[in-house]
Amino acid sequence: MAQTDEQRCIPPELPEMLKKFARTAILAQPQDLLQFGVDYFEALCRGESPPVREQSEQVSLCNWAELTPELLKTLHSRVASRLIICADELAQMWKALNLPTDLFNSVMNVGRFTEEIEWLKFLALASSALGVTITKTLKIVCEVLCDHDGGPPRIPFSMFQVLYTYIAKVDREISASHVSQMLSYIEQEVIGPDGIITVNDFTQNPRVWLE
């Protein structure tokens, strides 16, 4: 008997798998999306990390440093707590760390940044190239922004609100109502009177689901 639409079910891992691929493809900006998809899923089948840029570019970019949370933290320290930074100046800082120019351009395109860049938004999008999921991305951002020693990384909740709202908006897969619900719950039930949120508050609390 032929299988009806009602009998078919979506594999539970499929939505998240496709979402991760879409984010990676947006950052990579491949000329041949189909071939990029082949390379991406073949890497997953081999148990390897998927490519973050086109396969044809990997050889020519082999001398570039790979983006890491540590390099993002170095970049953040060079921005020196400024909220707005000139695109040309940030590009020079990026180049001085030997980071891939194509990744910088991809972040600029995704964020639609022009001459003046809101640093926290740029940092969030750059972190998404490492974090893939929103929760992991926010964890990396907190680690970069945190200037406290000891204990889990933490930032002001007001900053977390801005970052989460922005990343979710760029992601386009999360409703504004869900974001509002999660932020309201965290503010009322999770964070203390100091107004600080820690990484554990949104990664280890089963009632906090940011995706």
Coordinates of N, CA and C in Angstrom, one line a residue:
M1 N 0.8 -1.2 0.0 CA 0.0 0.0 0.0 C 0.9 1.2 0.0
A2 N 0.5 2.2 -0.9 CA 1.3 3.4 -0.9 C 1.3 4.2 0.4
Q3 N 2.4 4.8 0.7 CA 2.4 5.6 2.0 C 1.8 6.9 1.8
T4 N 0.9 7.3 2.6 CA 0.2 8.6 2.5 C 1.0 9.7 3.2
D5 N 0.6 10.9 2.9 CA 1.2 12.1 3.5 C 1.1 12.0 5.0
E6 N -0.1 11.5 5.5 CA -0.3 11.4 6.9 C 0.6 10.4 7.6
Q7 N 1.0 9.4 6.8 CA 1.9 8.3 7.4 C 3.3 8.7 7.4
R8 N 3.7 9.7 6.6 CA 5.1 10.1 6.6 C 5.4 11.0 7.8
C9 N 6.6 10.8 8.3 CA 7.0 11.7 9.5 C 8.4 12.3 9.2
I10 N 8.6 13.5 9.7 CA 9.9 14.2 9.5 C 10.9 13.6 10.5
P11 N 12.0 13.2 10.1 CA 13.1 12.7 11.0 C 13.4 13.8 12.0
P12 N 13.4 13.6 13.3 CA 13.6 14.6 14.3 C 14.8 15.5 14.2
E13 N 15.9 14.9 13.6 CA 17.1 15.6 13.5 C 17.2 16.5 12.2
L14 N 16.2 16.3 11.3 CA 16.3 17.0 10.0 C 16.2 18.5 10.1
P15 N 15.2 19.1 10.8 CA 15.2 20.5 10.9 C 16.4 21.2 11.4
E16 N 17.0 20.7 12.4 CA 18.3 21.3 13.0 C 19.4 21.1 12.0
M17 N 19.5 19.9 11.3 CA 20.5 19.7 10.3 C 20.5 20.7 9.2
L18 N 19.3 20.9 8.7 CA 19.1 21.8 7.6 C 19.4 23.3 8.0
K19 N 19.0 23.6 9.3 CA 19.3 25.0 9.8 C 20.8 25.2 9.9
K20 N 21.5 24.2 10.3 CA 23.0 24.4 10.4 C 23.6 24.5 9.1
F21 N 23.1 23.7 8.1 CA 23.7 23.9 6.7 C 23.4 25.2 6.2
A22 N 22.1 25.7 6.4 CA 21.8 27.1 5.9 C 22.7 28.2 6.4
R23 N 22.9 28.1 7.7 CA 23.8 29.1 8.3 C 25.2 29.1 7.8
T24 N 25.7 27.8 7.6 CA 27.1 27.7 7.1 C 27.2 28.2 5.7
A25 N 26.2 27.9 4.9 CA 26.1 28.4 3.5 C 26.1 29.9 3.4
I26 N 25.3 30.5 4.3 CA 25.2 31.9 4.3 C 26.5 32.6 4.6
L27 N 27.2 32.0 5.5 CA 28.5 32.6 5.9 C 29.6 32.3 4.8
A28 N 29.5 31.2 4.2 CA 30.5 30.8 3.1 C 30.3 31.5 1.8
Q29 N 29.0 31.9 1.5 CA 28.7 32.5 0.2 C 29.2 31.8 -1.0
P30 N 29.0 30.5 -1.1 CA 29.6 29.7 -2.2 C 29.0 30.1 -3.6
Q31 N 29.8 30.0 -4.6 CA 29.4 30.3 -5.9 C 28.5 29.1 -6.5
D32 N 28.9 27.9 -6.1 CA 28.2 26.7 -6.5 C 27.6 26.1 -5.2
L33 N 26.3 26.5 -4.9 CA 25.7 26.0 -3.7 C 25.5 24.5 -3.7
L34 N 25.2 23.9 -4.8 CA 25.0 22.5 -4.9 C 26.3 21.7 -4.5
Q35 N 27.4 22.1 -5.1 CA 28.7 21.5 -4.8 C 29.1 21.7 -3.4
F36 N 28.8 22.9 -2.9 CA 29.1 23.2 -1.4 C 28.3 22.2 -0.6
G37 N 27.0 22.0 -0.9 CA 26.2 21.1 -0.2 C 26.7 19.7 -0.2
V38 N 27.2 19.2 -1.4 CA 27.8 17.9 -1.5 C 29.0 17.8 -0.5
D39 N 29.9 18.8 -0.6 CA 31.1 18.8 0.3 C 30.7 18.8 1.8
Y40 N 29.7 19.6 2.1 CA 29.2 19.7 3.5 C 28.7 18.4 4.0
F41 N 27.8 17.7 3.3 CA 27.2 16.5 3.8 C 28.2 15.3 3.7
E42 N 29.1 15.3 2.7 CA 30.1 14.3 2.7 C 31.0 14.4 3.9
A43 N 31.4 15.6 4.3 CA 32.2 15.8 5.5 C 31.5 15.2 6.7
L44 N 30.2 15.5 6.8 CA 29.4 15.0 8.0 C 29.4 13.4 8.0
C45 N 29.3 12.8 6.8 CA 29.3 11.4 6.7 C 30.6 10.8 7.1
R46 N 31.7 11.5 6.9 CA 33.0 11.0 7.2 C 33.3 11.3 8.7
G47 N 32.4 12.0 9.4 CA 32.7 12.4 10.8 C 33.6 13.6 10.9
E48 N 33.8 14.4 9.8 CA 34.6 15.5 9.9 C 33.8 16.8 10.0
S49 N 34.6 17.9 10.4 CA 33.9 19.2 10.5 C 33.5 19.7 9.1
P50 N 32.3 20.1 8.9 CA 31.9 20.6 7.6 C 32.7 21.8 7.2
P51 N 32.9 22.1 5.9 CA 33.6 23.3 5.4 C 32.9 24.5 5.8
V52 N 33.7 25.6 6.1 CA 33.1 26.9 6.4 C 33.2 27.8 5.2
R53 N 33.9 27.4 4.2 CA 34.1 28.1 3.0 C 34.1 27.2 1.8
E54 N 34.1 27.7 0.6 CA 34.1 26.8 -0.6 C 35.3 26.0 -0.6
Q55 N 35.2 24.7 -1.1 CA 36.3 23.8 -1.2 C 37.4 24.3 -2.1
S56 N 37.0 25.0 -3.2 CA 38.0 25.5 -4.1 C 38.8 26.6 -3.5
E57 N 38.4 27.2 -2.4 CA 39.1 28.3 -1.8 C 40.0 27.8 -0.7
Q58 N 39.9 26.6 -0.2 CA 40.5 26.1 1.0 C 42.1 26.1 0.8
V59 N 42.5 25.7 -0.4 CA 44.0 25.6 -0.6 C 44.6 27.0 -0.6
S60 N 43.9 28.0 -1.3 CA 44.5 29.3 -1.4 C 44.5 30.0 0.0
L61 N 43.6 29.6 0.8 CA 43.4 30.2 2.2 C 44.1 29.4 3.3
C62 N 44.9 28.4 2.9 CA 45.5 27.5 3.9 C 46.4 28.2 4.9
N63 N 46.9 29.4 4.5 CA 47.8 30.2 5.4 C 47.1 31.1 6.3
W64 N 45.8 31.2 6.2 CA 45.0 32.0 7.1 C 44.8 31.3 8.4
A65 N 44.7 32.1 9.5 CA 44.4 31.5 10.8 C 43.0 31.1 10.8
E66 N 42.6 30.0 11.6 CA 41.3 29.7 11.8 C 40.7 30.6 12.9
L67 N 39.5 31.0 12.7 CA 38.8 31.8 13.7 C 38.5 31.0 14.9
T68 N 38.9 31.5 16.1 CA 38.7 30.8 17.4 C 38.1 31.8 18.4
P69 N 37.5 31.3 19.5 CA 37.0 32.2 20.5 C 38.2 33.1 21.1
E70 N 39.4 32.5 21.2 CA 40.5 33.2 21.7 C 40.9 34.4 20.8
L71 N 40.8 34.2 19.5 CA 41.1 35.3 18.5 C 40.0 36.4 18.6
L72 N 38.8 35.9 18.8 CA 37.7 36.9 18.9 C 37.9 37.7 20.2
K73 N 38.3 37.1 21.2 CA 38.6 37.8 22.5 C 39.7 38.8 22.3
T74 N 40.7 38.5 21.5 CA 41.8 39.4 21.2 C 41.3 40.6 20.4
L75 N 40.4 40.3 19.4 CA 39.8 41.3 18.6 C 39.0 42.2 19.4
H76 N 38.2 41.7 20.4 CA 37.4 42.5 21.2 C 38.3 43.4 22.1
S77 N 39.4 42.9 22.6 CA 40.3 43.8 23.4 C 40.8 44.9 22.5
R78 N 41.0 44.7 21.2 CA 41.6 45.8 20.4 C 40.5 46.8 20.0
V79 N 39.3 46.4 20.0 CA 38.2 47.3 19.8 C 38.0 48.3 20.9
A80 N 38.5 47.8 22.1 CA 38.6 48.6 23.3 C 37.3 49.2 23.8
S81 N 36.3 48.4 23.9 CA 35.0 48.7 24.5 C 34.2 49.7 23.7
R82 N 34.6 50.0 22.5 CA 33.8 50.9 21.6 C 32.5 50.2 21.2
L83 N 31.4 50.9 21.1 CA 30.2 50.3 20.6 C 30.1 50.4 19.1
I84 N 30.7 51.4 18.5 CA 30.8 51.6 17.1 C 32.2 51.7 16.6
I85 N 32.5 51.0 15.5 CA 33.8 51.0 15.0 C 33.8 51.1 13.4
C86 N 34.7 51.8 12.9 CA 34.8 52.0 11.4 C 35.1 50.7 10.7
A87 N 34.5 50.4 9.6 CA 34.6 49.2 8.9 C 36.1 49.0 8.5
D88 N 36.7 50.0 8.0 CA 38.1 49.9 7.5 C 39.0 49.6 8.7
E89 N 38.8 50.2 9.8 CA 39.7 49.9 11.0 C 39.5 48.5 11.4
L90 N 38.2 48.0 11.5 CA 38.0 46.6 11.9 C 38.6 45.6 10.9
A91 N 38.5 46.0 9.6 CA 39.1 45.1 8.6 C 40.6 45.0 8.8
Q92 N 41.2 46.1 9.2 CA 42.7 46.0 9.4 C 43.0 45.2 10.7
M93 N 42.2 45.3 11.7 CA 42.4 44.5 12.9 C 42.2 43.0 12.6
W94 N 41.2 42.7 11.8 CA 40.9 41.4 11.4 C 42.1 40.8 10.6
K95 N 42.6 41.6 9.6 CA 43.8 41.2 8.8 C 45.0 41.0 9.6
A96 N 45.2 41.9 10.7 CA 46.4 41.8 11.5 C 46.4 40.5 12.3
L97 N 45.3 39.9 12.5 CA 45.2 38.6 13.2 C 45.2 37.4 12.2
N98 N 45.5 37.8 10.9 CA 45.6 36.8 9.9 C 44.3 36.0 9.7
L99 N 43.2 36.6 9.9 CA 41.9 35.9 9.8 C 41.4 36.0 8.3
P100 N 40.6 35.0 7.9 CA 40.2 34.9 6.4 C 39.4 36.2 6.0
T101 N 39.8 36.8 4.9 CA 39.1 37.9 4.4 C 37.7 37.5 4.0
D102 N 37.5 36.3 3.4 CA 36.2 35.9 2.9 C 35.2 35.8 4.1
L103 N 35.7 35.4 5.2 CA 34.8 35.3 6.4 C 34.4 36.7 6.9
F104 N 35.3 37.6 6.9 CA 35.0 39.0 7.3 C 33.9 39.5 6.3
N105 N 34.1 39.3 5.0 CA 33.2 39.8 4.0 C 31.8 39.2 4.2
S106 N 31.8 37.9 4.5 CA 30.5 37.2 4.7 C 29.8 37.8 5.9
V107 N 30.5 38.0 7.0 CA 29.8 38.6 8.2 C 29.3 40.0 7.9
M108 N 30.1 40.8 7.1 CA 29.6 42.1 6.7 C 28.4 42.0 5.8
N109 N 28.3 41.0 4.9 CA 27.1 40.8 4.1 C 25.9 40.4 4.9
V110 N 26.1 39.4 5.7 CA 25.0 38.9 6.5 C 24.4 40.0 7.4
G111 N 25.3 40.8 8.0 CA 24.9 41.8 8.9 C 24.5 43.1 8.2
R112 N 24.7 43.2 6.9 CA 24.4 44.4 6.1 C 25.1 45.6 6.7
F113 N 26.3 45.4 7.2 CA 27.1 46.5 7.8 C 27.6 47.4 6.7
T114 N 27.8 48.7 7.0 CA 28.4 49.6 6.1 C 29.6 50.2 6.7
E115 N 29.8 51.6 6.6 CA 31.0 52.2 7.1 C 31.2 52.1 8.6
E116 N 30.0 52.2 9.3 CA 30.1 52.2 10.8 C 29.4 50.9 11.2
I117 N 30.1 50.1 12.1 CA 29.7 48.8 12.5 C 29.4 48.8 14.0
E118 N 28.2 48.3 14.3 CA 27.9 48.0 15.7 C 28.7 46.8 16.1
W119 N 29.7 47.0 17.0 CA 30.6 46.0 17.3 C 30.0 44.7 17.9
L120 N 29.0 44.8 18.8 CA 28.4 43.7 19.4 C 27.7 42.8 18.4
K121 N 27.0 43.5 17.4 CA 26.3 42.7 16.4 C 27.3 42.0 15.5
F122 N 28.4 42.6 15.1 CA 29.4 42.0 14.3 C 30.0 40.8 15.1
L123 N 30.3 41.0 16.4 CA 30.8 39.9 17.2 C 29.9 38.7 17.3
A124 N 28.6 39.0 17.4 CA 27.6 37.9 17.5 C 27.6 37.1 16.2
L125 N 27.6 37.8 15.0 CA 27.6 37.1 13.8 C 28.9 36.3 13.5
A126 N 30.0 36.9 13.9 CA 31.3 36.2 13.8 C 31.3 34.9 14.7
S127 N 30.7 35.0 15.9 CA 30.7 33.9 16.8 C 29.7 32.8 16.2
S128 N 28.7 33.2 15.5 CA 27.8 32.2 14.9 C 28.5 31.3 13.9
A129 N 29.6 31.8 13.4 CA 30.4 30.9 12.5 C 31.1 29.8 13.2
L130 N 31.2 30.0 14.5 CA 31.8 28.9 15.4 C 30.7 28.2 16.1
G131 N 29.7 28.9 16.6 CA 28.7 28.3 17.5 C 27.6 27.5 16.8
V132 N 27.3 27.9 15.5 CA 26.3 27.2 14.7 C 24.9 27.4 15.4
T133 N 24.6 26.8 16.5 CA 23.3 27.0 17.2 C 23.3 28.4 17.9
I134 N 22.1 28.9 18.2 CA 22.0 30.2 18.9 C 22.6 30.0 20.3
T135 N 22.3 29.0 21.0 CA 22.8 28.8 22.4 C 24.3 28.8 22.4
K136 N 24.9 28.0 21.5 CA 26.3 27.9 21.5 C 27.0 29.3 21.0
T137 N 26.3 30.0 20.1 CA 26.8 31.3 19.7 C 26.8 32.2 20.9
L138 N 25.7 32.3 21.7 CA 25.6 33.2 22.8 C 26.6 32.8 23.9
K139 N 26.9 31.5 24.0 CA 27.9 31.0 25.0 C 29.3 31.6 24.6
I140 N 29.6 31.5 23.3 CA 30.9 32.0 22.8 C 31.0 33.5 23.0
V141 N 29.9 34.2 22.7 CA 29.9 35.7 22.9 C 30.1 36.1 24.4
C142 N 29.4 35.3 25.3 CA 29.6 35.6 26.7 C 31.1 35.4 27.1
E143 N 31.7 34.3 26.6 CA 33.1 34.0 26.9 C 34.0 35.1 26.5
V144 N 33.7 35.7 25.3 CA 34.5 36.7 24.7 C 34.3 38.0 25.5
L145 N 33.1 38.3 25.9 CA 32.8 39.6 26.6 C 33.2 39.6 28.0
C146 N 33.2 38.4 28.6 CA 33.4 38.3 30.1 C 34.8 38.8 30.5
D147 N 34.9 39.7 31.4 CA 36.2 40.1 31.9 C 36.4 39.7 33.4
H148 N 35.6 38.7 33.9 CA 35.8 38.2 35.2 C 36.5 36.9 35.3
D149 N 37.3 36.7 36.3 CA 38.1 35.5 36.5 C 37.3 34.6 37.5
G150 N 37.2 33.3 37.2 CA 36.6 32.4 38.1 C 35.1 32.3 37.8
G151 N 34.5 31.1 37.9 CA 33.1 30.9 37.7 C 32.8 30.9 36.2
P152 N 31.5 30.6 35.9 CA 31.1 30.6 34.5 C 31.1 32.0 34.0
P153 N 31.3 32.2 32.7 CA 31.3 33.5 32.0 C 30.0 34.2 32.2
R154 N 30.0 35.5 32.4 CA 28.7 36.2 32.7 C 28.8 37.6 32.1
I155 N 27.6 38.1 31.7 CA 27.5 39.5 31.2 C 26.2 40.1 31.7
P156 N 26.0 41.4 31.6 CA 24.8 42.0 32.0 C 23.6 41.4 31.2
F157 N 22.5 41.2 31.9 CA 21.3 40.7 31.2 C 20.8 41.6 30.1
S158 N 21.0 42.9 30.3 CA 20.6 43.9 29.3 C 21.3 43.7 28.0
M159 N 22.6 43.3 28.1 CA 23.4 43.0 26.9 C 23.0 41.7 26.3
F160 N 22.7 40.7 27.1 CA 22.2 39.5 26.6 C 20.9 39.6 25.8
Q161 N 20.0 40.5 26.3 CA 18.7 40.7 25.6 C 19.0 41.2 24.2
V162 N 19.9 42.2 24.1 CA 20.2 42.8 22.8 C 20.8 41.7 21.8
L163 N 21.7 40.9 22.3 CA 22.4 39.9 21.5 C 21.4 38.8 21.1
Y164 N 20.6 38.3 22.0 CA 19.7 37.2 21.7 C 18.7 37.7 20.7
T165 N 18.1 38.9 20.9 CA 17.1 39.4 20.0 C 17.7 39.6 18.6
Y166 N 18.9 40.1 18.5 CA 19.5 40.3 17.2 C 19.8 39.0 16.5
I167 N 20.4 38.1 17.2 CA 20.7 36.8 16.5 C 19.5 36.1 16.1
A168 N 18.4 36.1 16.9 CA 17.2 35.4 16.5 C 16.6 36.1 15.3
K169 N 16.7 37.4 15.2 CA 16.1 38.2 14.1 C 16.9 37.8 12.8
V170 N 18.2 37.7 12.9 CA 19.0 37.3 11.7 C 18.7 35.9 11.3
D171 N 18.5 35.0 12.3 CA 18.2 33.6 12.1 C 16.9 33.4 11.3
R172 N 15.9 34.2 11.6 CA 14.6 34.1 10.9 C 13.8 32.8 11.2
E173 N 14.3 32.0 12.0 CA 13.6 30.7 12.3 C 12.9 30.7 13.7
I174 N 13.1 31.8 14.4 CA 12.6 31.9 15.8 C 11.6 33.0 15.9
S175 N 10.4 32.8 16.4 CA 9.4 33.8 16.4 C 9.8 34.8 17.5
A176 N 9.3 36.1 17.2 CA 9.5 37.1 18.2 C 8.9 36.8 19.5
S177 N 7.7 36.1 19.5 CA 7.0 35.8 20.7 C 7.8 34.8 21.5
H178 N 8.5 33.9 20.9 CA 9.3 32.9 21.6 C 10.5 33.6 22.3
V179 N 11.1 34.5 21.6 CA 12.2 35.3 22.1 C 11.8 36.1 23.4
S180 N 10.6 36.8 23.2 CA 10.1 37.6 24.3 C 9.7 36.7 25.5
Q181 N 9.2 35.5 25.3 CA 8.8 34.6 26.3 C 10.1 34.1 27.1
M182 N 11.1 33.8 26.4 CA 12.3 33.3 27.0 C 13.0 34.4 27.8
L183 N 13.1 35.6 27.2 CA 13.7 36.7 27.9 C 12.9 37.1 29.2
S184 N 11.6 37.0 29.1 CA 10.7 37.3 30.3 C 11.0 36.3 31.4
Y185 N 11.0 35.0 31.0 CA 11.2 34.0 32.0 C 12.6 34.1 32.7
I186 N 13.6 34.4 31.9 CA 15.0 34.5 32.4 C 15.1 35.7 33.4
E187 N 14.5 36.8 33.0 CA 14.5 38.0 33.8 C 13.8 37.8 35.1
Q188 N 12.7 37.1 35.1 CA 11.8 37.0 36.3 C 12.2 35.8 37.2
E189 N 12.7 34.8 36.6 CA 12.9 33.5 37.3 C 14.4 33.1 37.5
V190 N 15.2 33.6 36.6 CA 16.6 33.0 36.6 C 17.7 34.0 37.2
I191 N 17.8 35.2 36.6 CA 18.8 36.1 37.1 C 18.5 36.7 38.4
G192 N 19.6 37.0 39.2 CA 19.4 37.6 40.5 C 19.3 39.1 40.4
P193 N 19.3 39.8 41.6 CA 19.1 41.2 41.7 C 20.3 42.0 41.1
D194 N 21.4 41.3 40.8 CA 22.5 42.0 40.3 C 22.4 42.2 38.8
G195 N 21.4 41.6 38.2 CA 21.1 41.8 36.7 C 22.1 41.2 35.8
I196 N 22.8 40.1 36.3 CA 23.8 39.4 35.6 C 23.3 38.0 35.2
I197 N 23.6 37.6 33.9 CA 23.3 36.3 33.5 C 24.6 35.5 33.2
T198 N 24.6 34.3 33.6 CA 25.8 33.4 33.4 C 25.5 32.5 32.3
V199 N 26.5 31.9 31.7 CA 26.4 30.9 30.7 C 25.5 29.7 31.2
N200 N 25.7 29.3 32.4 CA 25.0 28.2 33.0 C 23.5 28.5 33.0
D201 N 23.1 29.8 33.2 CA 21.7 30.2 33.2 C 20.9 29.8 32.0
F202 N 21.6 29.8 30.8 CA 20.9 29.5 29.6 C 21.3 28.2 28.9
T203 N 22.3 27.6 29.5 CA 22.8 26.3 28.9 C 22.4 25.1 29.7
Q204 N 22.2 25.3 31.0 CA 22.0 24.2 31.9 C 20.6 24.2 32.6
N205 N 19.8 25.2 32.3 CA 18.4 25.3 32.8 C 17.5 24.7 31.8
P206 N 16.8 23.5 32.1 CA 16.0 22.8 31.2 C 14.8 23.6 30.7
R207 N 14.4 24.7 31.4 CA 13.3 25.5 31.1 C 13.7 26.7 30.1
V208 N 14.9 26.8 29.9 CA 15.4 27.9 29.0 C 15.8 27.2 27.7
W209 N 15.0 27.5 26.7 CA 15.2 26.9 25.3 C 15.3 28.0 24.3
L210 N 16.5 28.4 23.9 CA 16.6 29.6 23.1 C 16.4 29.3 21.6
E211 N 16.4 28.1 21.2 CA 16.3 27.8 19.7 C 14.9 27.9 19.2

